């Protein structure tokens, strides 16, 4: 009987351990349109601390009703109405300047430059690299460690 209890406890602990990565995985959203208010609390009666543009990526850190508490790439927090967000993947440049390259290597041709705070639509991911598009035009690969987002 003691062995059966021990086995059951180990089995339950193993199930929880297997499920853990899903529980701690960060959930991201992006702003779905231009000029969206990021508020100090979960409702329109709270002040608008920032105005965000379409595609701006945000990490969900909490929820209250239809409102999401989010954090940006500078660790600022605020609240946004869930219906003003999207599951379309975006990244934001977190360094002063970065090269966009034709291929996901540091030796490939530079096709453009991006700057701190630029919002980039995510097109593809490879180990250590992200293929992005800026303003619906230029496309290229940027090293993942220079970006924040999905």
Tab-separated table of C-alpha atoms in Angstrom:
chain	number	residue	atom	x	y	z
A	1	UNK	CA	0.000	0.000	0.000
A	2	UNK	CA	2.830	2.427	0.879
A	3	UNK	CA	4.532	1.693	-2.449
A	4	UNK	CA	1.290	2.452	-4.338
A	5	UNK	CA	0.961	5.854	-2.624
A	6	UNK	CA	4.599	6.695	-3.335
A	7	UNK	CA	4.187	5.658	-6.976
A	8	UNK	CA	1.025	7.770	-7.295
A	9	UNK	CA	2.772	10.846	-5.810
A	10	UNK	CA	5.733	10.444	-8.185
A	11	UNK	CA	3.371	10.003	-11.131
A	12	UNK	CA	1.372	13.155	-10.245
A	13	UNK	CA	4.593	15.170	-9.731
A	14	UNK	CA	5.848	13.978	-13.120
A	15	UNK	CA	2.642	15.037	-14.834
A	16	UNK	CA	2.913	18.518	-13.311
A	17	UNK	CA	6.572	18.736	-14.315
A	18	UNK	CA	5.721	17.826	-17.918
A	19	UNK	CA	3.005	20.477	-17.991
A	20	UNK	CA	5.227	23.215	-16.483
A	21	UNK	CA	6.736	24.697	-19.710
A	22	UNK	CA	3.268	25.541	-20.989
A	23	UNK	CA	2.364	27.222	-17.724
A	24	UNK	CA	5.433	29.491	-17.696
A	25	UNK	CA	5.585	30.209	-21.430
A	26	UNK	CA	5.134	33.902	-22.075
A	27	UNK	CA	2.048	34.908	-23.972
A	28	UNK	CA	2.458	37.751	-26.416
A	29	UNK	CA	0.021	40.002	-28.261
A	30	UNK	CA	0.443	42.921	-30.627
A	31	UNK	CA	-1.554	46.115	-30.954
A	32	UNK	CA	-4.140	45.638	-33.732
A	33	UNK	CA	-4.484	49.257	-34.904
A	34	UNK	CA	-2.912	52.703	-34.663
A	35	UNK	CA	-3.346	55.107	-31.745
A	36	UNK	CA	-4.364	52.631	-29.043
A	37	UNK	CA	-4.241	53.791	-25.426
A	38	UNK	CA	-2.228	51.861	-22.875
A	39	UNK	CA	-3.952	52.678	-19.584
A	40	UNK	CA	-2.918	52.795	-15.937
A	41	UNK	CA	-5.737	50.408	-14.963
A	42	UNK	CA	-8.263	47.960	-16.430
A	43	UNK	CA	-10.917	50.354	-17.742
A	44	UNK	CA	-11.548	53.542	-19.684
A	45	UNK	CA	-11.853	55.542	-16.452
A	46	UNK	CA	-8.092	55.068	-15.950
A	47	UNK	CA	-5.626	57.508	-17.513
A	48	UNK	CA	-3.966	56.762	-20.840
A	49	UNK	CA	-0.250	56.627	-20.052
A	50	UNK	CA	0.936	55.849	-23.591
A	51	UNK	CA	-0.441	55.714	-27.118
A	52	UNK	CA	0.801	52.728	-29.127
A	53	UNK	CA	0.883	52.053	-32.854
A	54	UNK	CA	-0.167	49.026	-34.843
A	55	UNK	CA	2.010	45.978	-34.346
A	56	UNK	CA	3.628	47.072	-31.089
A	57	UNK	CA	4.437	43.793	-29.265
A	58	UNK	CA	3.394	43.300	-25.647
A	59	UNK	CA	3.817	40.486	-23.120
A	60	UNK	CA	0.692	39.560	-21.140
A	61	UNK	CA	1.375	39.605	-17.391
A	62	UNK	CA	-2.202	39.637	-16.058
A	63	UNK	CA	-5.906	39.720	-16.899
A	64	UNK	CA	-9.048	41.286	-15.505
A	65	UNK	CA	-12.242	40.714	-17.457
A	66	UNK	CA	-11.747	41.957	-21.036
A	67	UNK	CA	-8.555	43.824	-20.072
A	68	UNK	CA	-4.988	42.577	-20.361
A	69	UNK	CA	-2.180	43.799	-18.164
A	70	UNK	CA	0.851	43.957	-20.422
A	71	UNK	CA	4.545	44.774	-20.331
A	72	UNK	CA	6.606	46.287	-23.147
A	73	UNK	CA	10.249	45.826	-24.136
A	74	UNK	CA	11.347	48.502	-21.642
A	75	UNK	CA	9.479	46.690	-18.817
A	76	UNK	CA	6.782	49.399	-18.604
A	77	UNK	CA	3.375	47.992	-17.655
A	78	UNK	CA	-0.140	49.048	-18.517
A	79	UNK	CA	-3.609	47.817	-19.450
A	80	UNK	CA	-5.125	47.329	-22.888
A	81	UNK	CA	-8.551	46.144	-24.003
A	82	UNK	CA	-8.217	42.589	-25.336
A	83	UNK	CA	-10.195	43.412	-28.524
A	84	UNK	CA	-7.512	45.975	-29.460
A	85	UNK	CA	-4.863	43.254	-29.665
A	86	UNK	CA	-3.904	40.621	-32.193
A	87	UNK	CA	-1.994	37.343	-32.252
A	88	UNK	CA	0.057	38.520	-35.261
A	89	UNK	CA	3.731	38.210	-34.333
A	90	UNK	CA	5.876	41.354	-34.208
A	91	UNK	CA	9.280	42.255	-32.819
A	92	UNK	CA	10.714	45.576	-31.712
A	93	UNK	CA	14.335	46.683	-32.019
A	94	UNK	CA	15.950	46.942	-28.576
A	95	UNK	CA	19.372	48.277	-29.616
A	96	UNK	CA	20.429	51.644	-31.033
A	97	UNK	CA	20.900	50.278	-34.567
A	98	UNK	CA	20.845	46.879	-36.258
A	99	UNK	CA	21.509	45.510	-39.727
A	100	UNK	CA	18.835	43.738	-41.769
A	101	UNK	CA	20.535	41.076	-43.869
A	102	UNK	CA	19.608	39.110	-46.982
A	103	UNK	CA	20.224	35.778	-45.229
A	104	UNK	CA	20.419	34.684	-41.576
A	105	UNK	CA	24.213	35.051	-41.313
A	106	UNK	CA	26.517	37.864	-40.234
A	107	UNK	CA	28.388	37.600	-43.538
A	108	UNK	CA	25.360	38.082	-45.814
A	109	UNK	CA	24.575	41.348	-47.609
A	110	UNK	CA	23.041	44.189	-45.582
A	111	UNK	CA	19.667	45.147	-47.101
A	112	UNK	CA	18.701	47.835	-44.610
A	113	UNK	CA	19.047	49.246	-41.115
A	114	UNK	CA	16.590	49.358	-38.228
A	115	UNK	CA	16.702	51.531	-35.121
A	116	UNK	CA	15.704	51.404	-31.471
A	117	UNK	CA	11.925	51.176	-31.101
A	118	UNK	CA	11.192	50.196	-34.724
A	119	UNK	CA	8.266	47.767	-34.916
A	120	UNK	CA	8.841	44.880	-37.332
A	121	UNK	CA	6.389	42.246	-38.526
A	122	UNK	CA	7.709	38.736	-37.928
A	123	UNK	CA	7.796	36.602	-41.085
A	124	UNK	CA	9.988	33.619	-40.152
A	125	UNK	CA	12.252	32.364	-37.368
A	126	UNK	CA	15.454	30.368	-37.489
A	127	UNK	CA	17.887	29.591	-34.708
A	128	UNK	CA	19.246	32.941	-33.557
A	129	UNK	CA	17.619	34.931	-36.388
A	130	UNK	CA	14.256	36.458	-37.275
A	131	UNK	CA	13.065	37.407	-40.765
A	132	UNK	CA	11.144	40.673	-40.416
A	133	UNK	CA	9.403	43.271	-42.554
A	134	UNK	CA	9.403	47.002	-41.860
A	135	UNK	CA	6.462	49.211	-42.867
A	136	UNK	CA	5.161	46.738	-45.431
A	137	UNK	CA	8.280	47.134	-47.582
A	138	UNK	CA	11.844	46.092	-46.791
A	139	UNK	CA	12.385	42.516	-45.615
A	140	UNK	CA	15.453	40.991	-44.074
A	141	UNK	CA	16.999	38.942	-41.302
A	142	UNK	CA	17.957	40.429	-37.933
A	143	UNK	CA	19.854	38.681	-35.163
A	144	UNK	CA	17.345	37.558	-32.512
A	145	UNK	CA	19.294	38.997	-29.579
A	146	UNK	CA	18.850	42.512	-31.015
A	147	UNK	CA	15.039	42.205	-30.899
A	148	UNK	CA	12.274	41.801	-28.326
A	149	UNK	CA	8.978	40.060	-28.994
A	150	UNK	CA	7.736	36.724	-30.167
